[in-house]
Coordinates of C-alpha atoms in Angstrom, one line a residue:
Chain A
M6 CA 73.9 85.5 75.2
C7 CA 76.6 83.3 76.7
S8 CA 77.5 81.6 73.4
V9 CA 77.9 85.0 71.7
Q10 CA 80.3 86.1 74.4
K11 CA 82.3 83.0 74.1
L12 CA 82.7 83.4 70.4
T13 CA 84.1 86.9 70.8
S14 CA 86.6 85.8 73.5
T15 CA 88.2 83.1 71.3
S16 CA 89.1 85.6 68.5
P17 CA 92.8 86.5 68.7
Q18 CA 93.1 89.4 71.1
S19 CA 96.0 90.9 72.9
E20 CA 96.3 89.9 76.5
A21 CA 98.0 91.7 79.3
I22 CA 101.8 91.6 79.6
V23 CA 103.4 91.9 83.0
V24 CA 106.7 93.6 83.2
Y25 CA 109.0 93.0 86.2
T26 CA 111.9 95.1 87.4
G27 CA 113.3 95.5 90.8
W28 CA 111.8 97.9 93.3
E29 CA 115.0 99.8 94.3
R30 CA 118.6 99.4 93.5
H31 CA 121.4 100.7 95.8
A32 CA 124.8 101.3 94.5
L33 CA 128.1 103.0 95.4
V34 CA 129.5 106.0 93.5
G35 CA 131.8 104.9 90.7
S36 CA 130.4 101.3 90.6
D37 CA 128.3 99.6 88.0
V38 CA 124.7 98.6 88.4
R39 CA 122.7 96.1 86.4
L40 CA 119.0 97.1 86.0
S41 CA 117.0 93.9 85.2
C42 CA 113.8 93.9 83.2
S43 CA 111.8 90.8 82.4
F44 CA 108.2 90.2 81.4
F45 CA 105.5 87.5 81.6
S46 CA 103.3 86.9 78.6
W47 CA 101.0 84.0 77.7
R48 CA 102.4 84.0 74.2
W49 CA 105.7 82.7 72.8
T50 CA 108.4 85.4 72.6
S51 CA 107.9 86.9 69.2
E52 CA 110.6 88.2 66.9
D53 CA 109.2 91.7 67.2
V54 CA 109.7 91.8 71.0
T55 CA 110.7 95.3 72.1
F56 CA 112.3 96.6 75.3
S57 CA 112.3 100.3 76.2
W58 CA 114.1 102.0 79.0
S59 CA 113.5 105.6 80.1
Y60 CA 115.0 107.7 82.8
R61 CA 113.5 110.4 85.0
P62 CA 115.9 112.2 87.3
D63 CA 114.9 112.8 91.0
G64 CA 112.8 115.9 91.2
A65 CA 112.3 116.2 87.4
K66 CA 108.9 115.8 85.8
D67 CA 109.9 114.5 82.4
S68 CA 111.6 111.3 81.5
I69 CA 113.9 110.7 78.6
S70 CA 114.3 107.6 76.6
I71 CA 117.7 106.0 77.0
F72 CA 117.5 102.5 75.5
H73 CA 115.4 100.8 72.9
Y74 CA 115.5 97.2 71.6
T75 CA 113.6 96.4 68.5
G76 CA 113.8 94.3 65.4
G77 CA 116.6 92.2 67.0
A78 CA 119.0 95.1 67.6
P79 CA 119.7 97.2 70.7
Y80 CA 119.9 101.0 70.4
V81 CA 121.7 102.7 73.4
D82 CA 121.8 106.3 74.4
N83 CA 124.5 108.2 72.6
K84 CA 123.5 111.8 73.3
G85 CA 121.9 111.8 76.7
P86 CA 123.2 111.6 80.3
F87 CA 124.3 107.9 79.8
R88 CA 126.2 108.1 76.6
D89 CA 129.2 105.7 76.6
R90 CA 128.1 104.3 79.9
L91 CA 125.1 102.2 78.9
E92 CA 125.4 98.7 77.8
F93 CA 122.8 96.1 76.8
V94 CA 123.3 92.9 78.7
G95 CA 120.0 91.3 78.2
N96 CA 118.8 88.3 76.3
P97 CA 115.6 89.0 74.5
P98 CA 114.8 85.5 73.3
R99 CA 114.8 84.7 77.1
R100 CA 112.7 87.7 77.9
D101 CA 115.6 89.5 79.6
G102 CA 116.0 93.2 78.8
S103 CA 118.6 94.2 81.3
I104 CA 120.9 97.1 81.0
L105 CA 124.2 97.8 82.6
I106 CA 125.2 101.4 83.7
R107 CA 128.8 102.0 84.4
N108 CA 130.6 104.5 86.6
L109 CA 127.7 105.8 88.6
D110 CA 127.5 109.4 89.8
F111 CA 125.1 111.1 92.3
S112 CA 123.4 112.7 89.3
D113 CA 122.2 109.3 88.3
N114 CA 119.7 109.1 91.1
G115 CA 116.3 108.7 89.7
T116 CA 113.6 106.3 88.4
F117 CA 114.2 104.0 85.5
T118 CA 111.2 102.7 83.7
C119 CA 111.2 99.5 81.5
D120 CA 108.4 98.9 79.0
A121 CA 108.4 95.6 77.3
K122 CA 106.1 94.6 74.5
N123 CA 105.6 91.1 73.0
P124 CA 103.3 91.5 70.0
P125 CA 100.4 90.9 70.0
D126 CA 100.7 91.2 73.8
I127 CA 101.0 94.9 74.1
V128 CA 98.7 95.9 76.8
G129 CA 100.5 96.3 80.1
R130 CA 102.0 98.7 82.5
P131 CA 105.7 99.6 82.4
S132 CA 107.5 98.9 85.6
S133 CA 109.9 101.2 87.4
V134 CA 113.0 100.8 89.5
R135 CA 114.5 103.5 91.7
L136 CA 118.2 103.9 91.7
L137 CA 119.9 105.2 94.8
V138 CA 123.6 106.1 94.7
F139 CA 125.4 106.3 98.0
E140 CA 128.9 107.3 99.2
K141 CA 128.8 104.2 101.3
I142 CA 126.1 101.6 101.5
P143 CA 124.0 102.3 104.7
I144 CA 123.2 99.5 107.1
Q145 CA 119.8 98.0 106.6
A146 CA 117.3 98.7 109.3
G147 CA 117.1 95.9 111.8
V148 CA 120.2 94.0 110.8
I149 CA 122.2 95.1 113.9
T150 CA 119.1 94.9 116.1
G151 CA 118.5 91.3 115.1
A152 CA 122.2 90.5 115.4
I153 CA 122.5 91.8 119.0
I154 CA 119.3 90.1 120.1
G155 CA 120.3 86.8 118.5
V156 CA 123.7 86.8 120.0
V157 CA 122.5 87.5 123.5
L158 CA 119.8 85.0 123.4
G159 CA 122.2 82.5 121.8
L160 CA 124.6 83.0 124.7
L161 CA 121.8 82.6 127.2
I162 CA 120.8 79.3 125.6
L163 CA 124.4 78.2 125.5
V164 CA 125.0 79.0 129.2
V165 CA 121.8 77.1 130.1
A166 CA 122.8 74.1 128.0
I167 CA 126.3 74.0 129.5
Y168 CA 124.9 74.3 133.0
Y169 CA 122.5 71.3 132.5
L170 CA 125.3 69.3 130.8
M171 CA 127.6 69.9 133.8
R172 CA 124.9 68.8 136.2
F173 CA 124.2 65.7 134.1
L174 CA 127.8 64.8 134.0
V175 CA 128.3 65.3 137.7
A176 CA 125.2 63.2 138.5
R177 CA 126.4 60.4 136.2
R178 CA 129.9 60.4 137.8
V179 CA 128.3 60.1 141.3
F180 CA 126.1 57.3 140.0
D181 CA 129.0 55.5 138.4
L182 CA 131.0 55.8 141.6
S183 CA 128.3 54.4 143.9
V184 CA 127.7 51.5 141.5
S185 CA 131.4 50.6 141.4
K186 CA 131.7 51.0 145.2
H187 CA 128.9 48.5 145.8
G188 CA 130.0 46.2 142.9
K189 CA 133.7 45.6 143.9
K190 CA 134.4 44.3 147.4
G191 CA 137.7 43.5 149.0
K192 CA 141.2 44.9 149.1
G193 CA 141.0 47.2 146.2
K194 CA 138.0 48.9 147.7
E195 CA 139.9 51.5 149.8
A196 CA 142.4 52.3 147.1
Q197 CA 139.7 52.8 144.6
Q198 CA 137.7 55.0 146.9
R199 CA 140.7 57.2 147.5
Q200 CA 141.4 57.4 143.8
A201 CA 137.8 58.1 143.0
S202 CA 137.5 60.7 145.7
V203 CA 140.5 62.6 144.4
L204 CA 139.2 62.5 140.9
V205 CA 135.7 63.7 141.6
D206 CA 136.3 65.5 144.8
P207 CA 134.8 68.9 144.0
A208 CA 131.8 67.4 142.2
K209 CA 131.2 64.9 145.0
Q210 CA 131.5 67.6 147.6
K211 CA 128.8 69.6 145.7
A212 CA 126.5 66.6 145.5
A213 CA 127.1 65.8 149.1
A214 CA 126.5 69.4 150.1
S215 CA 123.2 69.5 148.2
E216 CA 122.2 66.2 149.8
K217 CA 123.0 67.6 153.2
K218 CA 121.0 70.7 152.5
K219 CA 118.0 68.7 151.5
Q220 CA 118.2 66.5 154.6
E221 CA 118.5 69.6 156.7
S222 CA 115.5 71.3 155.1
R223 CA 113.5 68.0 155.6
R224 CA 114.4 68.1 159.2
E225 CA 113.5 71.7 159.5
K226 CA 110.1 71.0 157.9
K227 CA 109.4 68.3 160.5
Chain B
M7 CA 103.0 86.2 153.1
L8 CA 100.4 86.4 150.4
I9 CA 100.5 90.2 150.5
L10 CA 104.3 90.2 150.1
L11 CA 104.0 87.8 147.1
C12 CA 101.3 90.0 145.5
G13 CA 103.3 93.1 146.1
I14 CA 106.4 91.6 144.5
V15 CA 104.5 90.3 141.5
F16 CA 102.7 93.7 141.1
L17 CA 106.0 95.5 141.1
H18 CA 107.5 93.2 138.5
V19 CA 104.4 93.5 136.3
A20 CA 104.3 97.2 136.6
A21 CA 107.9 97.6 135.7
L22 CA 107.4 95.3 132.7
A23 CA 104.5 97.4 131.6
L24 CA 106.5 100.6 131.8
L25 CA 109.2 98.9 129.8
F26 CA 106.7 97.9 127.1
V27 CA 105.1 101.3 126.9
S28 CA 108.5 103.0 126.7
T29 CA 109.7 100.8 123.9
V30 CA 106.6 101.0 121.8
V31 CA 105.2 104.5 122.2
S32 CA 106.4 107.1 119.8
A33 CA 107.5 109.7 122.3
W34 CA 111.3 109.6 122.9
A35 CA 112.0 113.0 121.5
V36 CA 109.2 115.4 121.1
N37 CA 108.6 118.7 119.5
P38 CA 105.3 120.7 119.1
T39 CA 105.1 119.4 115.6
S40 CA 106.9 116.1 115.6
S41 CA 107.7 113.1 117.7
A42 CA 110.4 110.6 117.3
D43 CA 110.9 107.2 118.9
L44 CA 113.1 104.2 118.4
W45 CA 111.3 103.1 115.2
F46 CA 109.6 106.0 113.4
N47 CA 109.8 109.8 113.0
C48 CA 106.3 111.2 112.9
T49 CA 105.4 114.7 112.0
T50 CA 102.1 116.5 112.2
I51 CA 101.8 119.2 109.6
N52 CA 98.5 121.0 109.1
G53 CA 96.7 118.3 110.9
V54 CA 98.2 115.5 108.7
N55 CA 100.1 112.9 110.6
S56 CA 102.8 111.2 108.6
C57 CA 105.3 108.7 109.8
Q58 CA 108.5 107.6 108.2
P59 CA 110.9 104.9 109.2
G60 CA 113.6 106.4 111.3
D61 CA 117.3 106.6 110.9
T62 CA 119.0 103.3 110.5
G63 CA 122.3 104.0 112.2
V64 CA 124.2 101.6 114.3
W65 CA 123.4 103.1 117.6
I66 CA 119.7 103.4 117.3
Q67 CA 119.6 99.8 116.3
A68 CA 121.6 99.0 119.4
V69 CA 119.1 100.9 121.6
Q70 CA 116.2 99.0 119.9
A71 CA 117.9 95.7 120.5
L72 CA 118.7 96.5 124.2
M73 CA 115.1 97.5 124.9
I74 CA 113.7 94.4 123.3
L75 CA 116.2 92.2 125.1
S76 CA 115.2 93.8 128.5
I77 CA 111.6 93.1 127.8
I78 CA 112.4 89.5 126.9
F79 CA 114.5 89.0 130.0
S80 CA 111.9 90.6 132.2
F81 CA 109.3 88.2 130.8
L82 CA 111.6 85.3 131.3
S83 CA 112.2 86.4 134.9
L84 CA 108.5 86.6 135.6
F85 CA 108.0 83.1 134.2
L86 CA 110.9 81.7 136.2
F87 CA 109.6 83.3 139.3
F88 CA 106.4 81.3 139.0
C89 CA 108.4 78.2 138.2
Q90 CA 110.7 78.6 141.1
L91 CA 107.8 79.4 143.4
F92 CA 106.6 75.9 143.1
T93 CA 109.8 74.0 142.6
L94 CA 112.2 75.7 145.0
Q95 CA 112.9 74.1 148.3
K96 CA 112.2 75.9 151.5
G97 CA 114.8 78.4 152.4
G98 CA 116.0 78.7 148.9
R99 CA 116.6 81.9 147.1
F100 CA 115.2 83.0 143.8
F101 CA 118.7 83.5 142.3
L102 CA 117.8 82.7 138.7
T103 CA 114.7 85.0 138.8
G104 CA 116.8 87.8 140.3
A105 CA 119.6 87.3 137.9
F106 CA 117.4 87.7 134.9
Q107 CA 115.7 90.7 136.4
V108 CA 119.0 92.3 137.1
F109 CA 120.2 91.6 133.5
A110 CA 117.0 93.2 132.2
S111 CA 117.7 96.3 134.3
L112 CA 121.2 96.5 133.0
F113 CA 119.9 96.3 129.4
V114 CA 117.5 99.1 130.0
M115 CA 120.2 101.2 131.6
S116 CA 122.6 100.6 128.7
G117 CA 119.9 101.4 126.2
A118 CA 118.9 104.7 127.9
I119 CA 122.5 105.7 128.3
I120 CA 123.3 105.0 124.7
Y121 CA 120.2 107.0 123.6
T122 CA 121.2 109.9 125.9
V123 CA 124.8 110.1 124.7
M124 CA 124.3 109.5 121.0
N125 CA 121.0 111.3 120.4
A126 CA 122.8 114.3 118.9
E127 CA 123.0 112.2 115.8
W128 CA 119.3 111.7 115.2
V129 CA 117.5 114.3 117.3
P130 CA 117.7 117.9 116.2
P131 CA 118.4 120.3 119.1
S132 CA 115.0 121.8 118.9
E133 CA 113.4 118.6 120.3
S134 CA 113.2 117.7 123.9
F135 CA 113.0 114.3 125.5
G136 CA 109.5 112.8 125.6
F137 CA 107.8 110.7 128.2
A138 CA 108.7 107.4 126.7
Y139 CA 112.3 108.2 127.3
I140 CA 111.6 109.2 130.9
L141 CA 109.7 105.9 131.4
A142 CA 112.8 104.0 130.3
W143 CA 114.8 105.8 133.0
V144 CA 112.1 105.2 135.6
A145 CA 111.8 101.5 134.7
F146 CA 115.5 100.9 135.2
P147 CA 115.6 101.4 139.0
L148 CA 112.3 99.7 139.5
I149 CA 113.5 96.6 137.7
L150 CA 116.8 96.7 139.6
I151 CA 115.0 96.9 142.9
S152 CA 112.7 94.1 141.9
G153 CA 115.7 91.9 140.9
L154 CA 117.5 92.6 144.2
I155 CA 114.4 91.7 146.1
Y156 CA 114.3 88.4 144.3
V157 CA 117.9 87.7 145.2
I158 CA 117.4 88.5 148.8
L159 CA 114.0 86.8 149.2
R160 CA 113.9 83.4 150.7
K161 CA 111.1 81.0 150.1
R162 CA 108.9 80.3 153.0
E163 CA 105.8 78.2 153.2

């Protein structure tokens, strides 16, 4: 049983082809949009590869064919809604069947379906991309939300970092001062003290004040 | 002393819960058939409930951000309260906790004000304000009072 099944599976059969397009494309009125279409196939790209684009307007039930590539030559729409606006910008040997639509209008809203075939790989589902034409591109959901949250939290972290940095610097200055005070003895001592106290006066006052507070609270505790 | 502590923490947690419910629940603007909140517009037609992502304008995103920020700051304030409870010296004030809580209340206030003023854009006149919107307004004074209590409170043994 198994061996018979194996034999039948090795005979040349068509395998599935997978077509890729985008999901949605947003574009402004009057601009150009490039609709990309690519496919995955286990076989080498054959010379008879075909690409087919069809268009179904929003709200309509039927779709019309607007582009076909076969036998090495592209055939663009010359009668339908996209005449003189459609251009083939793909590269079939590289599995790219993209088209370019120029000068978009609101009537171009709809679904574009790409069907690619790579003989003998012909079994596959066509893939669709929705085109949305806007007056002005709307802001994506969540962009501004994320931006506001990020900025505020960033500022918070910045303030915390600066606070700790200032405290660290102040503590280091006080430490340096006390070291130099005990290190150098003699005449220069007083002059140095006065200089140092002028330099770090506010910081020293703060440190001294917190020291006093701590001593007071310790006394209070007792 | 323990009673006071429990009371303060309870107030804080209750306000935080109100904030959470207000942000998440879909009841900012309600109608007999539909309800809208900061994230989705849900309609119930013939018993079928369907939700769609809401409007993506600048202002509604600002309201979303402010509500989320107020939740974050309130959480941070609760966390800081417990930190400061153990590390603050006697007689010290819970300034940092109070500051975060006051910021959270300011964010809620800003969010609620923006929603109130700009809701003509995304709420049709047939809809009335839902309970989640009211919760946001109720949470604002509670959080403010909680923050002020922290600022005034002194640590005792």
